[in-house]
């Protein structure tokens, strides 16, 4: 049985208390340093408002990019403070350190219900090495800890794992919703369960496919990874991407009878060609870059019968118009279905948001690697750290 997470919503809070709130602020940036997409920052707003309205002083921490233990002005968290200033907090102060006098003075100077944003934690190598003393120093700033960084919970880092040894620790609203949604799919979802997996490589998603084959009634495979499966069934795949080392594994999964493969493919001479054709068997000199119309029709039929849907990974090279149709059509099919639907991470989330269909999905995950690892293992180190700290 799943151990319940200790939710921040149930904690008794007094005005003036200080919360250390870890968020996933790994947002894409424009060249001028402004935020290109604030999806992850918006996802944690309910937690921030909850704390703000109870007069908590919020110490907000996270990381952007991979500075690998060095200061990198292009990856400062100043943009996070700017984003929340006026939007969530009247006063949101950026500090260029993560503990010490400058930080303490900033916390002392703000009023209850306001916020201090710490510098990018990954400017310090101790963050990624899960260093206990570093975590203790971070913990020393606050009365309690809130983890709302689901997308980082697969990483054993000081502000995700070690810090829970030193403070009463709680799950934020976004993290709790993520875990609930994935548990709904993995354990509590109504059958038939239909999983849709696409993207580049079978080898990247081995554990996920293994888990989903067991959990699902039907597993629809699209994207480049479909060609490894199609090859295992004797379909001619031309120059399409294929991982020959996994053809035997794909054949074994096919024996479960649950896997549904593309019936036709949108092919071209190269990924940059505008000229495309739709075929089943692919000649040499051509490669498949999207699922064809017959496949869309078949996948739609299966999706329409689902009571629970999980989707991860695009059906083709959706970044290019000429290969985007399969992904868009599957996005529409999932959005119009009455099933409980979860879209897990990365490109499929970008596709659904690009089509402005996210409000028709039950849960759109903020995690990429974290979502995949949760589906594979049924938990994450950061989530476990909160469960063992239940109080
Ligand atoms: P992933 O990160 O594994 O979900 O893979 C996403 C990437 O796979 C996207 O950038 C897609 O353009 C790419 N992709 C999907 N289908 C194909 C395909 N048929 N051929 C080449 N790349 C593909």
Coordinates of N, CA, C and O in Angstrom, one line a residue, residues 262-373:
X262 N 2.1 1.1 -35.8 CA 1.7 1.8 -37.0 C 1.3 0.9 -38.2 O 2.0 -0.1 -38.4
X263 N 0.3 1.3 -38.9 CA -0.1 0.5 -40.1 C 0.5 1.2 -41.4 O 0.6 0.6 -42.4
X264 N 0.7 2.5 -41.2 CA 1.4 3.2 -42.4 C 2.2 4.4 -41.8 O 2.1 4.7 -40.6
X265 N 3.1 4.8 -42.7 CA 4.1 5.8 -42.2 C 4.2 7.0 -43.2 O 4.2 6.7 -44.4
X266 N 4.4 8.2 -42.7 CA 4.7 9.3 -43.5 C 6.3 9.3 -43.7 O 7.0 9.4 -42.8
X267 N 6.7 9.1 -45.0 CA 8.1 8.9 -45.3 C 8.6 10.1 -46.1 O 7.9 10.7 -46.9
X268 N 10.0 10.3 -46.1 CA 10.6 11.3 -46.9 C 12.1 10.9 -47.1 O 12.6 10.0 -46.4
X269 N 12.7 11.6 -48.0 CA 14.1 11.2 -48.3 C 15.0 11.7 -47.1 O 16.0 11.1 -46.8
X270 N 14.6 12.8 -46.5 CA 15.4 13.2 -45.3 C 14.4 14.0 -44.4 O 13.3 14.4 -44.8
X271 N 14.9 14.3 -43.2 CA 14.1 15.0 -42.2 C 13.8 16.4 -42.7 O 12.8 17.0 -42.2
X272 N 14.6 16.9 -43.6 CA 14.3 18.3 -44.1 C 13.5 18.3 -45.3 O 13.1 19.4 -45.8
X273 N 13.1 17.2 -45.9 CA 12.3 17.2 -47.2 C 10.9 17.6 -46.9 O 10.3 17.2 -45.9
X274 N 10.4 18.4 -47.8 CA 9.0 18.9 -47.7 C 8.1 17.8 -48.3 O 7.0 17.6 -48.0
X275 N 8.7 17.1 -49.4 CA 7.9 16.2 -50.2 C 7.8 14.8 -49.4 O 8.8 14.2 -49.0
X276 N 6.6 14.4 -49.1 CA 6.4 13.2 -48.3 C 5.4 12.2 -49.1 O 4.7 12.7 -49.9
X277 N 5.5 11.0 -48.7 CA 4.5 10.0 -49.1 C 4.1 9.2 -47.9 O 4.8 9.1 -47.0
X278 N 2.9 8.5 -48.1 CA 2.5 7.6 -47.0 C 2.5 6.2 -47.5 O 1.8 5.9 -48.5
X279 N 3.3 5.3 -46.8 CA 3.4 3.9 -47.3 C 3.4 3.0 -46.1 O 3.6 3.4 -44.9
X280 N 3.3 1.7 -46.3 CA 3.5 0.7 -45.2 C 5.0 0.3 -45.2 O 5.7 0.6 -44.3
X281 N 5.4 -0.4 -46.3 CA 6.8 -0.8 -46.3 C 7.6 0.4 -46.9 O 7.2 1.0 -47.9
X282 N 8.8 0.6 -46.3 CA 9.6 1.8 -46.7 C 10.8 1.4 -47.5 O 11.6 0.5 -47.1
X283 N 11.0 2.0 -48.7 CA 12.1 1.7 -49.6 C 13.4 2.2 -49.0 O 13.4 3.3 -48.3
X284 N 14.5 1.7 -49.5 CA 15.8 2.2 -49.1 C 15.9 3.7 -49.7 O 15.3 3.9 -50.8
X285 N 16.5 4.6 -49.0 CA 16.6 5.9 -49.5 C 15.5 6.8 -48.8 O 15.5 8.0 -49.0
X286 N 14.6 6.1 -48.2 CA 13.5 6.9 -47.5 C 13.4 6.4 -46.0 O 13.9 5.3 -45.6
X287 N 13.0 7.4 -45.1 CA 12.8 7.0 -43.7 C 11.4 7.5 -43.2 O 10.9 8.5 -43.8
X288 N 10.9 6.9 -42.2 CA 9.6 7.2 -41.6 C 9.8 8.3 -40.6 O 10.6 8.2 -39.7
X289 N 9.0 9.4 -40.7 CA 9.1 10.5 -39.8 C 7.8 10.8 -39.1 O 7.7 11.7 -38.2
X290 N 6.7 10.1 -39.4 CA 5.4 10.3 -38.7 C 4.5 9.1 -39.0 O 4.8 8.3 -39.9
X291 N 3.5 8.9 -38.1 CA 2.5 7.9 -38.4 C 1.5 8.4 -39.5 O 1.3 9.6 -39.6
X292 N 1.0 7.5 -40.3 CA 0.1 7.9 -41.4 C -1.3 7.9 -40.9 O -1.7 7.6 -39.8
X293 N -2.2 8.3 -41.9 CA -3.7 8.4 -41.6 C -4.4 7.2 -41.1 O -5.2 7.2 -40.2
X294 N -4.0 6.0 -41.7 CA -4.6 4.8 -41.3 C -4.3 4.5 -39.8 O -5.1 3.9 -39.1
X295 N -3.0 4.8 -39.5 CA -2.6 4.5 -38.1 C -3.3 5.5 -37.1 O -3.8 5.0 -36.1
X296 N -3.5 6.7 -37.6 CA -4.2 7.7 -36.7 C -5.6 7.1 -36.4 O -6.1 7.1 -35.3
X297 N -6.2 6.6 -37.5 CA -7.6 6.1 -37.4 C -7.6 4.9 -36.4 O -8.5 4.8 -35.5
X298 N -6.7 4.0 -36.5 CA -6.6 2.8 -35.7 C -6.3 3.2 -34.2 O -7.0 2.8 -33.3
X299 N -5.4 4.1 -34.0 CA -5.0 4.6 -32.6 C -6.3 5.3 -32.0 O -6.6 5.1 -30.9
X300 N -7.0 6.1 -32.9 CA -8.2 6.8 -32.4 C -9.2 5.8 -31.8 O -9.8 6.1 -30.8
X301 N -9.4 4.7 -32.6 CA -10.4 3.7 -32.2 C -10.0 3.1 -30.8 O -10.9 3.0 -29.9
X302 N -8.7 2.8 -30.6 CA -8.3 2.2 -29.3 C -8.4 3.3 -28.2 O -8.9 3.0 -27.1
X303 N -8.0 4.5 -28.5 CA -8.1 5.6 -27.5 C -9.6 5.8 -27.1 O -9.9 6.0 -25.9
X304 N -10.5 5.7 -28.0 CA -11.9 6.0 -27.7 C -12.5 4.9 -26.8 O -13.4 5.2 -26.1
X305 N -11.8 3.8 -26.7 CA -12.4 2.7 -25.8 C -11.8 2.8 -24.4 O -12.2 2.0 -23.5
X306 N -10.8 3.7 -24.2 CA -10.0 3.7 -22.9 C -10.8 4.3 -21.8 O -11.6 5.2 -22.0
X307 N -10.6 3.9 -20.6 CA -11.0 4.6 -19.4 C -9.9 5.3 -18.7 O -10.1 6.2 -17.9
X308 N -8.7 4.9 -19.0 CA -7.5 5.5 -18.5 C -6.4 5.6 -19.6 O -6.2 4.6 -20.3
X309 N -5.9 6.8 -19.7 CA -4.9 7.0 -20.8 C -3.6 7.6 -20.3 O -3.7 8.6 -19.5
X310 N -2.5 7.1 -20.7 CA -1.2 7.7 -20.4 C -0.5 7.9 -21.7 O -0.4 7.0 -22.5
X311 N 0.1 9.1 -21.9 CA 0.8 9.4 -23.2 C 2.2 10.0 -22.9 O 2.3 11.0 -22.1
X312 N 3.2 9.4 -23.4 CA 4.5 9.9 -23.3 C 5.3 9.8 -24.7 O 5.4 8.7 -25.1
X313 N 5.7 10.9 -25.2 CA 6.5 10.9 -26.4 C 5.7 11.1 -27.7 O 4.7 10.5 -27.9
X314 N 6.3 12.0 -28.6 CA 5.6 12.3 -29.9 C 5.5 11.1 -30.9 O 6.3 10.2 -30.8
X315 N 4.5 11.2 -31.8 CA 4.3 10.1 -32.8 C 5.2 10.3 -34.0 O 5.2 9.4 -34.8
X316 N 5.9 11.4 -34.1 CA 6.8 11.7 -35.2 C 7.6 12.9 -34.9 O 7.6 13.4 -33.8
X317 N 8.3 13.4 -36.0 CA 9.1 14.6 -35.8 C 8.1 15.8 -35.8 O 8.0 16.6 -36.8
X318 N 7.5 16.0 -34.6 CA 6.4 17.0 -34.6 C 6.9 18.4 -34.7 O 6.1 19.4 -34.9
X319 N 8.2 18.6 -34.5 CA 8.8 20.0 -34.6 C 8.7 20.5 -36.1 O 8.7 21.7 -36.3
X320 N 8.5 19.6 -37.1 CA 8.4 20.0 -38.5 C 6.9 19.8 -38.9 O 6.4 18.7 -38.7
X321 N 6.4 20.8 -39.5 CA 5.0 20.8 -39.9 C 4.6 19.6 -40.7 O 3.5 19.0 -40.5
X322 N 5.4 19.2 -41.7 CA 5.1 18.1 -42.5 C 5.1 16.7 -41.8 O 4.5 15.7 -42.3
X323 N 5.6 16.7 -40.6 CA 5.6 15.4 -39.8 C 4.8 15.6 -38.4 O 5.0 14.8 -37.5
X324 N 4.0 16.6 -38.3 CA 3.4 16.9 -37.0 C 2.0 16.4 -36.9 O 1.4 16.3 -35.8
X325 N 1.4 15.9 -38.1 CA 0.0 15.6 -38.0 C -0.3 14.4 -37.1 O -1.3 14.5 -36.3
X326 N 0.5 13.4 -37.0 CA 0.2 12.2 -36.2 C 0.1 12.7 -34.7 O -0.8 12.3 -34.0
X327 N 1.1 13.4 -34.3 CA 1.1 13.9 -32.9 C -0.1 14.8 -32.6 O -0.7 14.6 -31.5
X328 N -0.4 15.7 -33.5 CA -1.5 16.6 -33.3 C -2.8 15.8 -33.2 O -3.7 16.1 -32.3
X329 N -3.0 14.8 -34.1 CA -4.2 14.0 -34.1 C -4.4 13.2 -32.8 O -5.5 13.0 -32.3
X330 N -3.3 12.6 -32.4 CA -3.3 11.8 -31.1 C -3.6 12.8 -29.9 O -4.4 12.4 -29.1
X331 N -3.0 13.9 -30.0 CA -3.3 14.9 -28.9 C -4.8 15.2 -28.9 O -5.4 15.3 -27.8
X332 N -5.4 15.4 -30.0 CA -6.9 15.7 -30.1 C -7.7 14.6 -29.6 O -8.7 14.7 -28.9
X333 N -7.3 13.4 -30.0 CA -8.0 12.2 -29.6 C -8.0 12.0 -28.1 O -9.0 11.7 -27.4
X334 N -6.8 12.2 -27.5 CA -6.7 12.1 -26.0 C -7.5 13.2 -25.3 O -8.3 13.0 -24.4
X335 N -7.5 14.4 -25.9 CA -8.2 15.6 -25.3 C -9.7 15.4 -25.4 O -10.4 15.7 -24.4
X336 N -10.2 14.7 -26.4 CA -11.7 14.6 -26.6 C -12.2 13.3 -25.9 O -13.4 13.2 -25.7
X337 N -11.3 12.5 -25.4 CA -11.7 11.2 -24.8 C -12.3 11.5 -23.4 O -11.9 12.5 -22.7
X338 N -13.2 10.7 -22.9 CA -13.8 10.9 -21.6 C -12.9 10.1 -20.5 O -13.2 10.2 -19.4
X339 N -11.9 9.5 -21.0 CA -11.0 8.7 -20.0 C -10.3 9.6 -19.1 O -10.1 10.8 -19.4
X340 N -9.8 9.1 -18.0 CA -8.9 9.8 -17.1 C -7.5 9.9 -17.9 O -7.0 8.8 -18.2
X341 N -7.0 11.1 -18.2 CA -5.8 11.2 -19.0 C -4.7 11.9 -18.4 O -4.8 12.9 -17.7
X342 N -3.5 11.3 -18.5 CA -2.3 11.9 -18.0 C -1.3 12.0 -19.2 O -1.1 11.0 -19.9
X343 N -0.7 13.2 -19.3 CA 0.4 13.3 -20.3 C 1.7 13.5 -19.6 O 1.8 14.4 -18.7
X344 N 2.6 12.7 -19.9 CA 3.9 12.6 -19.1 C 5.1 13.2 -19.8 O 5.7 12.6 -20.6
X345 N 5.3 14.5 -19.5 CA 6.6 15.1 -19.7 C 7.1 15.4 -21.1 O 6.7 14.7 -22.1
X346 N 7.9 16.4 -21.2 CA 8.7 16.7 -22.4 C 7.9 17.1 -23.6 O 7.0 18.0 -23.6
X347 N 8.1 16.4 -24.7 CA 7.6 16.8 -26.0 C 6.1 16.6 -26.2 O 5.5 17.4 -26.9
X348 N 5.5 15.6 -25.6 CA 4.1 15.4 -25.7 C 3.4 16.5 -25.0 O 2.3 17.0 -25.4
X349 N 4.0 17.0 -23.9 CA 3.4 18.2 -23.2 C 3.5 19.4 -24.1 O 2.5 20.2 -24.2
X350 N 4.6 19.6 -24.7 CA 4.8 20.7 -25.6 C 3.7 20.7 -26.7 O 3.1 21.7 -27.1
X351 N 3.5 19.4 -27.2 CA 2.5 19.3 -28.3 C 1.1 19.7 -27.9 O 0.4 20.4 -28.5
X352 N 0.7 19.2 -26.7 CA -0.6 19.4 -26.2 C -0.8 20.9 -25.9 O -1.9 21.5 -26.1
X353 N 0.3 21.5 -25.4 CA 0.2 22.9 -25.0 C 0.2 23.8 -26.3 O -0.5 24.8 -26.4
X354 N 0.9 23.4 -27.3 CA 1.0 24.1 -28.6 C -0.4 24.1 -29.2 O -0.8 25.1 -29.8
X355 N -1.2 23.1 -29.0 CA -2.6 23.0 -29.5 C -3.6 23.6 -28.6 O -4.8 23.6 -28.9
X356 N -3.1 24.1 -27.4 CA -4.0 24.7 -26.4 C -5.1 23.7 -25.9 O -6.2 24.1 -25.8
X357 N -4.7 22.5 -25.8 CA -5.7 21.5 -25.4 C -5.4 21.0 -23.9 O -6.1 20.1 -23.4
X358 N -4.5 21.7 -23.2 CA -4.1 21.1 -21.9 C -5.3 21.1 -20.9 O -5.3 20.3 -20.0
X359 N -6.2 22.1 -21.1 CA -7.3 22.1 -20.1 C -8.3 20.9 -20.3 O -9.1 20.6 -19.4
X360 N -8.1 20.2 -21.4 CA -9.0 19.0 -21.6 C -8.3 17.7 -21.1 O -8.7 16.6 -21.4
X361 N -7.1 17.8 -20.5 CA -6.4 16.7 -20.0 C -6.5 16.7 -18.5 O -6.3 17.7 -17.9
X362 N -6.6 15.5 -17.9 CA -6.8 15.5 -16.4 C -5.5 15.9 -15.7 O -5.5 16.7 -14.8
X363 N -4.3 15.4 -16.3 CA -3.1 15.9 -15.6 C -2.0 16.0 -16.7 O -1.7 15.0 -17.4
X364 N -1.4 17.2 -16.7 CA -0.2 17.4 -17.6 C 1.0 17.5 -16.7 O 1.1 18.4 -15.9
X365 N 1.9 16.5 -16.8 CA 3.0 16.4 -15.9 C 4.1 17.5 -16.1 O 4.4 17.8 -17.3
X366 N 4.7 18.0 -15.1 CA 5.8 19.0 -15.2 C 7.1 18.2 -15.4 O 8.1 18.8 -15.7
X367 N 7.1 16.9 -15.1 CA 8.4 16.2 -15.1 C 8.7 15.6 -16.5 O 7.8 15.3 -17.3
X368 N 10.0 15.4 -16.7 CA 10.4 14.7 -17.9 C 11.0 13.4 -17.4 O 10.2 12.4 -17.3
X369 N 12.3 13.4 -17.1 CA 12.9 12.2 -16.6 C 12.3 11.7 -15.3 O 12.1 10.4 -15.1
X370 N 11.8 12.6 -14.5 CA 11.1 12.2 -13.2 C 9.9 11.4 -13.5 O 9.6 10.4 -12.8
X371 N 9.1 11.8 -14.5 CA 7.8 11.2 -14.8 C 8.1 9.7 -15.3 O 7.5 8.8 -14.9
X372 N 9.1 9.6 -16.2 CA 9.4 8.3 -16.7 C 9.9 7.4 -15.6 O 9.5 6.2 -15.6
X373 N 10.8 7.9 -14.8 CA 11.3 7.1 -13.7 C 10.2 6.7 -12.7 O 10.2 5.6 -12.2

